[in-house]
Amino acid sequence: MKVLATYSIKGGVGKTTSAVNLAREAAISGSRVLVWDLDPQGAATFLFRIRPKVKGGTERLVSSKGDLLEHVRASDIPGVHVVPADFSLRHLDLHLDGRKRPTERLAALLGGVADRYDIALLDCPPSISLASESVFGAADALLVPVIPTTLSSRTLHQLSMFLATQDHPPALLPYFSMVDGRKRLHRDVMAELRAEWPALLVTQIPSASTIERMGPERAPVGVYAPSSLAAKTFGQLWAEIAARLRT
Amino acid sequence: MGVVSYTGETLPAQHLASALAGAGFVVGRPKLVERTLLDTFDGRLHAAGVRLEVRAGTGLQLIVSGGGPAEAHLVVDRLPSVAGDLPAGPLRARLAPHLDIRALRPTFGVAALQTEAVRRDDSGKAVVGVTLYEDLRVDAGREVSLTWVAEVVPFEGYVRPARQTADLLASLGLTGRDGDILDCLAADAGIDLRGFIDSPTVSLDAAEPAGGGFRRVLANLAGTIVANRQGTIDDIDSEFLHDLRIAVRRTRSILSHGKQVLPPDGRDHFRGEFRWLGAVTSPRRDLDVYLIEWPGYVEPLDPASAAALQPVVHHIAQRRADEHGVLVGHLQSARYDGMLSAWQAWIDDPGGASLAAKRSARPLGPLVVGRIGDAQDQLLLRGRSISPETPAEELHELRKDAKRLRYLLECFGGLLPAAARKPFVQRLKALQDNLGEHQDTEVHTAQLKAMSQELHGSPGVTADTMLAMGRLTEIFDRRRQAARDSFAERFGAYDTKQTARALADLIGAIR
């Protein structure tokens, strides 16, 4: 099982949008996918139409008795299962801090389902914290959406510098998100960052009203607009990520 | 909680639909679907607890289940025949180790009119499904008595809605059974989804008359030959011929060991016939092995040399196609049909003189113990006589000795507890691996040299091709020499007190 995390220090960059759409793309490519919503806002949980409830709360889940399988819900996308978020996740740092080797706990929980899924996709909250370090300890790769603006590129630098301090950092797979090709600033920042970050994925997710409809539709784009450019772009993004995972 | 199927004599269709609608289900429109299970001839996926299904409706969709709550789904343009036909990714990675080189084939399928009903919660999330199948038509030339099946499809994490639906159907007087429509109809049609069980081992008793025991072993092997013939002719995959040939070799070996209990006239006749069958199946098998092993053969070569050998691969493939045609002629010949029919009749009733009949009444156990002991003595005697200067033919004879012993242990495995068999077979197998590597590389070296002569000057065969063949010959020769050099050590590891003790434990288990 490969563990991927949609992650950014900055909020509102398209992490959840990516997680939900990439989960569907991975599933239609033949993977068994487990999405773990780690954001107490529970946006991914909402988009999959699943009730935001973790039985026993986060404290029980990260305890030694915790078992991810107890909390798995089938989504309406064949091949995609979800461990939902609930509001108790806001105390994830606190509960991890009370454990021995807190940065290894998420990896241990995912180890319990490693033979049952091919891909685990962790949708992370926008922060850099103990929970983030636990994500870094569990993930094979971080999928980092970057809006082509100065502030977003700055947070990519911050993340890169932080990962450099880790013993076994996950691979960093940044990609442009919410791109508006009509904006000169976006074009300039993308050109600059592509020169600086050769590892940036080629696929870039557009800023599109089709994607914004995910909220009212409560489904991945490919479900309600399968022929849209946005749906095809998420397919290309997954193909690119899958190819990177194979190398 | 898995899928549960409900069936009955008459479908309470309206009753069911109104009951489901009353329970909050939204009932869809009927559509034609086909659901088919795929597996290898010998049921490798079934044995591994993996299920591969193809659903045809608006497109072809592969669904892999087993080993966890989530199914894997993949839309394909055409049915995969072998693992390599699947796109690279987790689904292929999951199936390939089980399939190896075996081909996928439909094992059981159903076409039906399908109506799906789904119940959703307040958020519009599907929490349980009921799928009704009517107008059932099964393939494989089978008939089923069922006329409809309703599946309750639970969703992971939504146990209560599934239970409520099961209660609802029970209240309609329906009874369910675990499994989906394919499980249900396969059981109804009497189809065994385990596939063909290719095992030389049959149930035996040490005290039973030896003649009967030998004949049951031979009948089982005859069944394997018969079962693999059509797949060999149709060239579904190379394992059909491989398994047919192994059964022939085992048959010849058991006939040889049955000298004391089988009537000599028939025995000698059929030994000759199976020698013929073994011989006519060899040329295609040798070329199969070449093609299967080719990627491993050329791996040590640089990419340019490997590419230069393409005309050789093409030549082998062409020769293999030619030899397959010849083989099909033999397997469809009157000689083959007559021989197999006569063989099966002879196994049922070998007749024979009173002396042979008297001998065949001896208890099986002591006879097999004696044959195992003799085979081991023969193996040790020849092995101890082999020095670095001994001609290669003696190693080939030793390989045959080892096979004779191995076949005895496999075919009469019904007398031997698996726990006692394993330690000895592991030791024997280590020796066989060495002898096999030596002989295979020697044969391939000779074949490659012969092919160099055949291909010299042929269109498309360049100097680079000939040079690459030379390099490949050198690789084979080095491997052959390495196997020969390590023989003494391997045989020394076999010819030990521990092996003798393992064999004594094995034989003791029979007594």
Short mmCIF file of C-alpha atoms in Angstrom, two decimals, chain B residues 23-493:
data_model
loop_
_atom_site.label_atom_id
_atom_site.label_comp_id
_atom_site.label_asym_id
_atom_site.label_seq_id
_atom_site.Cartn_x
_atom_site.Cartn_y
_atom_site.Cartn_z
CA ALA B 23 -38.67 0.92 2.97
CA GLY B 24 -37.21 3.95 1.21
CA PHE B 25 -35.50 2.25 -1.73
CA VAL B 26 -35.40 3.92 -5.12
CA VAL B 27 -35.90 1.24 -7.76
CA GLY B 28 -34.06 1.71 -11.08
CA ARG B 29 -34.91 0.54 -14.57
CA PRO B 30 -34.12 -3.00 -15.68
CA LYS B 31 -31.10 -3.55 -17.94
CA LEU B 32 -29.35 -6.54 -19.48
CA VAL B 33 -26.07 -7.53 -17.85
CA GLU B 34 -23.58 -10.37 -18.06
CA ARG B 35 -21.47 -11.40 -15.10
CA THR B 36 -18.66 -13.90 -15.62
CA LEU B 37 -15.99 -15.31 -13.34
CA LEU B 38 -12.48 -15.64 -14.73
CA ASP B 39 -9.83 -17.97 -13.38
CA THR B 40 -7.08 -20.27 -14.56
CA PHE B 41 -7.82 -23.88 -15.51
CA ASP B 42 -6.45 -25.01 -12.16
CA GLY B 43 -8.31 -22.34 -10.15
CA ARG B 44 -5.31 -20.40 -8.90
CA LEU B 45 -7.31 -17.28 -8.03
CA HIS B 46 -9.95 -19.31 -6.21
CA ALA B 47 -7.24 -21.11 -4.24
CA ALA B 48 -5.72 -17.76 -3.28
CA GLY B 49 -9.08 -16.40 -2.09
CA VAL B 50 -9.19 -13.85 -4.91
CA ARG B 51 -12.18 -13.45 -7.21
CA LEU B 52 -11.98 -11.89 -10.66
CA GLU B 53 -15.27 -11.03 -12.28
CA VAL B 54 -16.05 -9.31 -15.53
CA ARG B 55 -19.31 -7.39 -15.86
CA ALA B 56 -20.57 -6.50 -19.28
CA GLY B 57 -23.32 -3.96 -19.67
CA THR B 58 -22.47 -0.58 -21.11
CA GLY B 59 -18.79 -1.62 -21.13
CA LEU B 60 -16.43 -4.25 -19.77
CA GLN B 61 -15.52 -3.87 -16.13
CA LEU B 62 -13.15 -6.09 -14.17
CA ILE B 63 -13.87 -6.44 -10.47
CA VAL B 64 -11.38 -8.04 -8.11
CA SER B 65 -12.51 -8.96 -4.62
CA GLY B 66 -11.18 -10.95 -1.70
CA GLY B 67 -8.55 -10.09 0.87
CA GLY B 68 -10.29 -7.05 2.28
CA PRO B 69 -13.47 -5.04 2.30
CA ALA B 70 -12.80 -3.00 -0.84
CA GLU B 71 -13.22 -4.25 -4.40
CA ALA B 72 -10.89 -3.10 -7.16
CA HIS B 73 -12.59 -1.95 -10.37
CA LEU B 74 -11.10 -1.43 -13.80
CA VAL B 75 -12.78 -0.71 -17.13
CA VAL B 76 -11.05 -2.56 -19.99
CA ASP B 77 -11.44 -2.64 -23.76
CA ARG B 78 -11.11 -6.41 -23.99
CA LEU B 79 -10.84 -9.35 -21.67
CA PRO B 80 -7.32 -10.04 -20.42
CA SER B 81 -5.96 -13.42 -21.39
CA VAL B 82 -2.83 -13.31 -19.26
CA ALA B 83 -1.60 -11.02 -16.48
CA GLY B 84 0.53 -9.11 -18.98
CA ASP B 85 -2.63 -7.98 -20.80
CA LEU B 86 -3.62 -5.87 -17.78
CA PRO B 87 -2.31 -2.32 -17.51
CA ALA B 88 0.58 -1.80 -15.09
CA GLY B 89 -0.76 -0.97 -11.66
CA PRO B 90 -2.00 -2.46 -8.43
CA LEU B 91 -4.63 -4.71 -10.01
CA ARG B 92 -2.06 -6.43 -12.21
CA ALA B 93 0.43 -6.52 -9.35
CA ARG B 94 -2.20 -8.28 -7.25
CA LEU B 95 -3.19 -10.90 -9.82
CA ALA B 96 0.11 -11.61 -11.57
CA PRO B 97 1.81 -13.57 -8.75
CA HIS B 98 -1.16 -15.97 -8.66
CA LEU B 99 -1.59 -16.32 -12.41
CA ASP B 100 2.11 -16.62 -13.26
CA ILE B 101 2.09 -17.85 -16.88
CA ARG B 102 -1.38 -19.35 -16.80
CA ALA B 103 -4.15 -17.93 -18.95
CA LEU B 104 -7.45 -16.61 -17.67
CA ARG B 105 -10.58 -18.27 -18.95
CA PRO B 106 -14.27 -17.91 -18.15
CA THR B 107 -15.26 -20.44 -15.52
CA PHE B 108 -18.91 -19.54 -15.07
CA GLY B 109 -21.21 -16.78 -16.20
CA VAL B 110 -24.76 -15.56 -16.16
CA ALA B 111 -26.75 -13.19 -18.37
CA ALA B 112 -29.79 -11.62 -16.76
CA LEU B 113 -32.20 -8.74 -16.60
CA GLN B 114 -30.95 -6.66 -13.68
CA THR B 115 -32.90 -4.17 -11.60
CA GLU B 116 -31.06 -2.20 -8.93
CA ALA B 117 -32.71 -0.67 -5.89
CA VAL B 118 -30.80 1.65 -3.56
CA ARG B 119 -31.62 3.12 -0.20
CA ARG B 120 -29.96 6.39 0.71
CA ASP B 121 -29.67 8.31 3.97
CA ASP B 122 -30.52 11.95 4.57
CA SER B 123 -27.28 13.06 2.90
CA GLY B 124 -28.08 11.10 -0.25
CA LYS B 125 -25.43 8.51 0.61
CA ALA B 126 -26.19 4.94 -0.53
CA VAL B 127 -26.36 2.72 2.55
CA VAL B 128 -27.66 -0.59 1.14
CA GLY B 129 -28.59 -2.03 -2.23
CA VAL B 130 -30.85 -4.78 -3.49
CA THR B 131 -30.19 -6.13 -6.97
CA LEU B 132 -32.82 -8.32 -8.60
CA TYR B 133 -31.86 -10.67 -11.43
CA GLU B 134 -34.50 -12.23 -13.66
CA ASP B 135 -34.52 -14.12 -17.00
CA LEU B 136 -31.42 -16.01 -15.92
CA ARG B 137 -29.29 -17.68 -18.55
CA VAL B 138 -26.13 -19.48 -17.48
CA ASP B 139 -23.29 -20.57 -19.74
CA ALA B 140 -21.09 -23.64 -19.65
CA GLY B 141 -23.96 -25.62 -21.15
CA ARG B 142 -25.59 -25.95 -17.75
CA GLU B 143 -29.17 -25.67 -16.64
CA VAL B 144 -30.30 -24.00 -13.45
CA SER B 145 -33.56 -24.45 -11.64
CA LEU B 146 -33.63 -20.91 -10.26
CA THR B 147 -35.55 -18.27 -12.18
CA TRP B 148 -34.64 -15.22 -10.13
CA VAL B 149 -32.15 -14.11 -7.51
CA ALA B 150 -32.24 -10.99 -5.32
CA GLU B 151 -28.93 -9.89 -3.82
CA VAL B 152 -28.72 -7.74 -0.73
CA VAL B 153 -25.53 -5.72 -1.24
CA PRO B 154 -24.26 -4.25 2.02
CA PHE B 155 -22.02 -1.19 2.14
CA GLU B 156 -18.97 -1.32 4.37
CA GLY B 157 -19.68 0.49 7.62
CA TYR B 158 -23.47 0.41 7.16
CA VAL B 159 -24.45 -2.79 8.94
CA ARG B 160 -27.83 -1.70 10.26
CA PRO B 161 -29.45 -0.89 6.88
CA ALA B 162 -28.29 -4.27 5.56
CA ARG B 163 -29.81 -6.05 8.56
CA GLN B 164 -33.05 -4.12 8.18
CA THR B 165 -33.21 -5.13 4.51
CA ALA B 166 -32.52 -8.78 5.36
CA ASP B 167 -35.36 -8.63 7.89
CA LEU B 168 -37.62 -7.07 5.26
CA LEU B 169 -36.97 -9.87 2.77
CA ALA B 170 -37.40 -12.47 5.50
CA SER B 171 -40.78 -10.91 6.29
CA LEU B 172 -41.75 -11.61 2.66
CA GLY B 173 -41.07 -15.29 3.28
CA LEU B 174 -37.74 -15.32 1.43
CA THR B 175 -34.67 -17.11 2.73
CA GLY B 176 -31.15 -16.09 1.94
CA ARG B 177 -27.75 -17.70 1.61
CA ASP B 178 -24.28 -16.21 1.73
CA GLY B 179 -22.78 -15.34 -1.63
CA ASP B 180 -23.84 -13.44 -4.71
CA ILE B 181 -25.77 -14.58 -7.77
CA LEU B 182 -22.72 -16.33 -9.28
CA ASP B 183 -22.09 -18.35 -6.12
CA CYS B 184 -25.77 -19.16 -5.94
CA LEU B 185 -26.17 -20.27 -9.57
CA ALA B 186 -22.86 -22.16 -9.69
CA ALA B 187 -24.04 -24.21 -6.71
CA ASP B 188 -27.42 -24.72 -8.40
CA ALA B 189 -25.76 -25.83 -11.65
CA GLY B 190 -23.31 -28.10 -9.82
CA ILE B 191 -20.25 -26.21 -11.03
CA ASP B 192 -17.12 -26.49 -8.93
CA LEU B 193 -15.39 -23.11 -8.97
CA ARG B 194 -12.19 -24.60 -7.58
CA GLY B 195 -11.08 -25.54 -11.10
CA PHE B 196 -9.17 -28.67 -12.05
CA ILE B 197 -7.24 -30.02 -9.08
CA ASP B 198 -3.98 -31.30 -10.52
CA SER B 199 -2.61 -33.54 -7.80
CA PRO B 200 -0.93 -36.90 -8.28
CA THR B 201 -1.92 -37.87 -4.75
CA VAL B 202 -4.96 -40.08 -4.16
CA SER B 203 -6.40 -41.55 -1.01
CA LEU B 204 -4.60 -44.84 -0.22
CA ASP B 205 -4.40 -47.38 2.56
CA ALA B 206 -1.16 -49.23 3.37
CA ALA B 207 -3.11 -52.45 3.98
CA GLU B 208 -5.08 -52.42 0.74
CA PRO B 209 -4.10 -54.71 -2.15
CA ALA B 210 -1.19 -53.19 -4.05
CA GLY B 211 -2.74 -53.77 -7.47
CA GLY B 212 -5.77 -51.69 -6.64
CA GLY B 213 -3.63 -48.90 -5.16
CA PHE B 214 -1.40 -48.74 -8.25
CA ARG B 215 -4.43 -48.67 -10.52
CA ARG B 216 -6.06 -45.82 -8.59
CA VAL B 217 -2.85 -43.81 -8.88
CA LEU B 218 -2.71 -44.53 -12.62
CA ALA B 219 -6.39 -43.69 -13.10
CA ASN B 220 -5.84 -40.33 -11.42
CA LEU B 221 -2.91 -39.61 -13.73
CA ALA B 222 -5.01 -40.66 -16.74
CA GLY B 223 -7.58 -38.11 -15.63
CA THR B 224 -4.91 -35.41 -15.66
CA ILE B 225 -3.82 -36.38 -19.18
CA VAL B 226 -7.41 -36.30 -20.44
CA ALA B 227 -8.17 -33.00 -18.68
CA ASN B 228 -5.17 -31.24 -20.18
CA ARG B 229 -5.45 -32.53 -23.75
CA GLN B 230 -7.94 -29.98 -25.11
CA GLY B 231 -6.18 -27.00 -23.51
CA THR B 232 -2.96 -28.24 -25.10
CA ILE B 233 -4.60 -28.51 -28.52
CA ASP B 234 -6.25 -25.09 -28.15
CA ASP B 235 -2.93 -23.70 -26.92
CA ILE B 236 -4.59 -21.78 -24.09
CA ASP B 237 -1.33 -21.64 -22.17
CA SER B 238 1.86 -23.66 -21.96
CA GLU B 239 0.97 -25.24 -18.62
CA PHE B 240 -1.59 -27.58 -20.21
CA LEU B 241 1.16 -29.39 -22.11
CA HIS B 242 3.50 -29.21 -19.14
CA ASP B 243 0.96 -30.84 -16.83
CA LEU B 244 0.05 -33.43 -19.48
CA ARG B 245 3.71 -34.36 -19.88
CA ILE B 246 4.31 -34.61 -16.14
CA ALA B 247 1.32 -36.95 -15.88
CA VAL B 248 2.76 -39.06 -18.71
CA ARG B 249 6.17 -39.22 -17.00
CA ARG B 250 4.59 -40.14 -13.70
CA THR B 251 2.55 -42.81 -15.44
CA ARG B 252 5.67 -44.32 -17.02
CA SER B 253 7.46 -44.21 -13.71
CA ILE B 254 4.60 -45.86 -11.80
CA LEU B 255 4.29 -48.52 -14.50
CA SER B 256 7.97 -49.19 -14.03
CA HIS B 257 7.54 -49.50 -10.26
CA GLY B 258 4.49 -51.72 -10.77
CA LYS B 259 6.43 -54.60 -12.24
CA GLN B 260 5.49 -56.90 -9.37
CA VAL B 261 1.79 -56.11 -9.27
CA LEU B 262 0.65 -55.29 -12.80
CA PRO B 263 0.20 -57.90 -15.58
CA PRO B 264 3.36 -57.80 -17.71
CA ASP B 265 1.78 -57.89 -21.17
CA GLY B 266 -0.36 -54.82 -20.76
CA ARG B 267 2.27 -53.08 -18.71
CA ASP B 268 4.94 -53.47 -21.37
CA HIS B 269 2.55 -52.39 -24.13
CA PHE B 270 1.46 -49.24 -22.33
CA ARG B 271 4.99 -48.38 -21.25
CA GLY B 272 5.79 -48.26 -24.96
CA GLU B 273 2.73 -46.19 -25.76
CA PHE B 274 3.44 -43.65 -23.04
CA ARG B 275 7.07 -43.49 -24.18
CA TRP B 276 5.66 -42.52 -27.60
CA LEU B 277 3.35 -39.92 -26.07
CA GLY B 278 6.21 -38.46 -24.04
CA ALA B 279 8.41 -38.29 -27.12
CA VAL B 280 5.86 -36.57 -29.38
CA THR B 281 5.14 -33.93 -26.77
CA SER B 282 8.82 -33.06 -26.20
CA PRO B 283 9.66 -30.82 -29.18
CA ARG B 284 6.95 -28.23 -28.46
CA ARG B 285 7.64 -28.28 -24.73
CA ASP B 286 11.37 -27.68 -25.26
CA LEU B 287 10.53 -24.62 -27.34
CA ASP B 288 7.93 -23.46 -24.80
CA VAL B 289 10.63 -23.52 -22.13
CA TYR B 290 12.89 -21.48 -24.36
CA LEU B 291 10.27 -18.79 -24.85
CA ILE B 292 9.19 -18.73 -21.19
CA GLU B 293 12.74 -18.50 -19.94
CA TRP B 294 14.03 -16.18 -22.65
CA PRO B 295 13.78 -12.89 -20.67
CA GLY B 296 15.87 -14.50 -17.92
CA TYR B 297 18.35 -15.92 -20.44
CA VAL B 298 19.09 -12.56 -22.04
CA GLU B 299 19.05 -10.55 -18.82
CA PRO B 300 22.84 -10.74 -18.36
CA LEU B 301 23.38 -9.42 -21.92
CA ASP B 302 23.69 -5.74 -22.74
CA PRO B 303 20.54 -4.23 -24.32
CA ALA B 304 22.10 -4.09 -27.81
CA SER B 305 22.96 -7.81 -27.74
CA ALA B 306 19.50 -8.69 -26.42
CA ALA B 307 17.93 -6.66 -29.25
CA ALA B 308 20.16 -8.37 -31.81
CA LEU B 309 18.68 -11.71 -30.74
CA GLN B 310 15.17 -10.79 -31.93
CA PRO B 311 15.52 -12.91 -35.11
CA VAL B 312 16.35 -15.87 -32.85
CA VAL B 313 13.20 -15.32 -30.77
CA HIS B 314 11.21 -15.09 -33.99
CA HIS B 315 12.81 -18.31 -35.24
CA ILE B 316 12.01 -20.13 -31.99
CA ALA B 317 8.42 -18.86 -32.05
CA GLN B 318 8.02 -20.03 -35.65
CA ARG B 319 9.46 -23.45 -34.88
CA ARG B 320 7.23 -23.66 -31.85
CA ALA B 321 4.17 -22.92 -34.00
CA ASP B 322 5.25 -25.66 -36.43
CA GLU B 323 5.81 -28.16 -33.63
CA HIS B 324 2.46 -27.29 -32.11
CA GLY B 325 0.78 -28.25 -35.38
CA VAL B 326 2.60 -31.58 -35.35
CA LEU B 327 1.64 -32.15 -31.72
CA VAL B 328 -2.03 -31.41 -32.39
CA GLY B 329 -1.91 -34.05 -35.13
CA HIS B 330 -0.65 -36.61 -32.62
CA LEU B 331 -3.17 -35.65 -29.93
CA GLN B 332 -6.03 -35.91 -32.42
CA SER B 333 -4.78 -39.14 -33.95
CA ALA B 334 -6.49 -42.51 -33.87
CA ARG B 335 -3.42 -43.85 -32.07
CA TYR B 336 -3.85 -41.38 -29.23
CA ASP B 337 -7.61 -41.98 -28.91
CA GLY B 338 -7.22 -45.73 -29.11
CA MET B 339 -4.36 -45.77 -26.66
CA LEU B 340 -6.17 -43.66 -24.06
CA SER B 341 -9.38 -45.67 -24.35
CA ALA B 342 -7.52 -48.95 -24.06
CA TRP B 343 -5.46 -47.60 -21.20
CA GLN B 344 -8.49 -46.54 -19.18
CA ALA B 345 -10.14 -49.91 -19.83
CA TRP B 346 -6.96 -51.73 -18.77
CA ILE B 347 -6.73 -49.71 -15.55
CA ASP B 348 -10.31 -50.74 -14.76
CA ASP B 349 -9.59 -54.38 -15.48
CA PRO B 350 -6.02 -55.35 -16.31
CA GLY B 351 -6.87 -59.09 -16.32
CA GLY B 352 -3.61 -61.06 -16.39
CA ALA B 353 -2.40 -64.42 -15.26
CA SER B 354 -3.14 -65.83 -11.85
CA LEU B 355 0.42 -65.20 -10.67
CA ALA B 356 0.10 -61.49 -11.34
CA ALA B 357 -3.33 -61.48 -9.71
CA LYS B 358 -1.84 -63.13 -6.64
CA ARG B 359 0.99 -60.61 -6.51
CA SER B 360 -1.38 -57.71 -6.90
CA ALA B 361 -3.14 -58.80 -3.73
CA ARG B 362 -0.04 -58.03 -1.66
CA PRO B 363 -0.48 -55.09 0.72
CA LEU B 364 0.40 -51.76 -0.85
CA GLY B 365 2.34 -50.21 2.04
CA PRO B 366 5.29 -52.62 2.27
CA LEU B 367 5.60 -52.70 -1.50
CA VAL B 368 5.82 -48.90 -1.72
CA VAL B 369 8.29 -48.84 1.16
CA GLY B 370 10.45 -51.30 -0.78
CA ARG B 371 10.24 -49.28 -3.97
CA ILE B 372 11.15 -46.04 -2.18
CA GLY B 373 14.11 -47.75 -0.53
CA ASP B 374 15.30 -49.22 -3.83
CA ALA B 375 14.94 -45.88 -5.63
CA GLN B 376 16.96 -44.13 -2.92
CA ASP B 377 19.68 -46.84 -3.05
CA GLN B 378 19.92 -46.51 -6.81
CA LEU B 379 20.19 -42.72 -6.50
CA LEU B 380 22.94 -42.91 -3.89
CA LEU B 381 24.85 -45.59 -5.74
CA ARG B 382 25.00 -43.62 -8.96
CA GLY B 383 25.59 -40.29 -7.24
CA ARG B 384 28.56 -41.62 -5.27
CA SER B 385 30.16 -42.91 -8.46
CA ILE B 386 30.15 -39.49 -10.12
CA SER B 387 33.43 -37.55 -10.12
CA PRO B 388 34.41 -34.35 -11.97
CA GLU B 389 35.56 -36.53 -14.88
CA THR B 390 32.35 -38.55 -15.19
CA PRO B 391 30.54 -37.95 -18.52
CA ALA B 392 27.52 -35.67 -18.34
CA GLU B 393 25.23 -38.55 -19.33
CA GLU B 394 25.63 -40.03 -15.86
CA LEU B 395 24.31 -36.82 -14.29
CA HIS B 396 21.34 -37.03 -16.62
CA GLU B 397 20.74 -40.61 -15.49
CA LEU B 398 21.03 -39.46 -11.90
CA ARG B 399 18.41 -36.80 -12.60
CA LYS B 400 16.08 -39.55 -13.85
CA ASP B 401 16.78 -41.58 -10.68
CA ALA B 402 15.84 -38.55 -8.58
CA LYS B 403 12.64 -38.04 -10.57
CA ARG B 404 11.66 -41.69 -10.14
CA LEU B 405 12.02 -41.32 -6.40
CA ARG B 406 10.16 -38.01 -6.36
CA TYR B 407 7.27 -39.41 -8.42
CA LEU B 408 6.94 -42.32 -6.00
CA LEU B 409 6.68 -39.93 -3.08
CA GLU B 410 4.14 -37.75 -4.90
CA CYS B 411 1.96 -40.49 -6.40
CA PHE B 412 1.87 -42.53 -3.21
CA GLY B 413 1.65 -39.42 -1.06
CA GLY B 414 -1.71 -40.74 0.15
CA LEU B 415 0.28 -43.15 2.34
CA LEU B 416 2.65 -40.50 3.63
CA PRO B 417 1.84 -37.82 6.19
CA ALA B 418 2.72 -34.41 4.75
CA ALA B 419 4.69 -33.53 7.89
CA ALA B 420 7.04 -36.49 7.33
CA ARG B 421 7.26 -35.98 3.56
CA LYS B 422 8.31 -32.33 3.58
CA PRO B 423 11.76 -32.62 5.26
CA PHE B 424 12.85 -35.37 2.90
CA VAL B 425 11.41 -33.80 -0.26
CA GLN B 426 13.17 -30.51 0.55
CA ARG B 427 16.50 -32.32 0.54
CA LEU B 428 15.71 -34.19 -2.66
CA LYS B 429 14.48 -31.02 -4.36
CA ALA B 430 17.74 -29.19 -3.62
CA LEU B 431 19.63 -31.96 -5.45
CA GLN B 432 17.11 -31.98 -8.31
CA ASP B 433 17.48 -28.21 -8.78
CA ASN B 434 21.20 -28.65 -9.34
CA LEU B 435 20.75 -31.56 -11.74
CA GLY B 436 17.99 -29.69 -13.59
CA GLU B 437 20.12 -26.57 -14.04
CA HIS B 438 22.98 -28.68 -15.37
CA GLN B 439 20.91 -30.56 -17.91
CA ASP B 440 18.78 -27.59 -19.04
CA THR B 441 21.81 -25.41 -19.70
CA GLU B 442 23.55 -28.23 -21.55
CA VAL B 443 20.50 -28.86 -23.74
CA HIS B 444 20.08 -25.13 -24.40
CA THR B 445 23.74 -24.74 -25.28
CA ALA B 446 23.45 -27.54 -27.83
CA GLN B 447 20.18 -26.14 -29.21
CA LEU B 448 21.62 -22.66 -29.53
CA LYS B 449 24.63 -23.99 -31.41
CA ALA B 450 22.32 -25.92 -33.73
CA MET B 451 20.20 -22.81 -34.27
CA SER B 452 23.31 -20.79 -35.11
CA GLN B 453 23.89 -23.20 -38.00
CA GLU B 454 20.26 -23.03 -39.10
CA LEU B 455 20.06 -19.25 -38.94
CA HIS B 456 23.42 -18.48 -40.53
CA GLY B 457 22.74 -16.41 -43.65
CA SER B 458 18.99 -16.18 -43.04
CA PRO B 459 17.25 -12.88 -43.85
CA GLY B 460 17.43 -10.44 -40.94
CA VAL B 461 20.18 -12.35 -39.18
CA THR B 462 23.14 -10.01 -38.90
CA ALA B 463 26.68 -10.43 -37.65
CA ASP B 464 25.46 -8.82 -34.41
CA THR B 465 22.87 -11.60 -34.07
CA MET B 466 25.50 -14.28 -34.49
CA LEU B 467 27.81 -12.53 -32.01
CA ALA B 468 24.97 -12.23 -29.48
CA MET B 469 24.18 -15.94 -29.91
CA GLY B 470 27.81 -16.63 -29.18
CA ARG B 471 27.60 -14.57 -25.99
CA LEU B 472 24.42 -16.33 -24.96
CA THR B 473 26.04 -19.71 -25.58
CA GLU B 474 28.89 -18.64 -23.33
CA ILE B 475 26.42 -17.65 -20.59
CA PHE B 476 24.70 -21.05 -20.80
CA ASP B 477 28.05 -22.79 -20.74
CA ARG B 478 29.17 -20.86 -17.67
CA ARG B 479 25.92 -21.73 -15.92
CA ARG B 480 26.30 -25.39 -16.92
CA GLN B 481 29.86 -25.43 -15.59
CA ALA B 482 28.80 -23.71 -12.35
CA ALA B 483 26.10 -26.35 -11.84
CA ARG B 484 28.59 -29.11 -12.53
CA ASP B 485 31.15 -27.56 -10.15
CA SER B 486 28.61 -27.37 -7.36
CA PHE B 487 27.30 -30.91 -7.89
CA ALA B 488 29.69 -32.57 -5.44
CA GLU B 489 28.69 -30.15 -2.69
CA ARG B 490 24.98 -30.55 -3.45
CA PHE B 491 25.17 -34.31 -3.58
CA GLY B 492 27.28 -34.31 -0.41
CA ALA B 493 24.55 -32.30 1.31
#
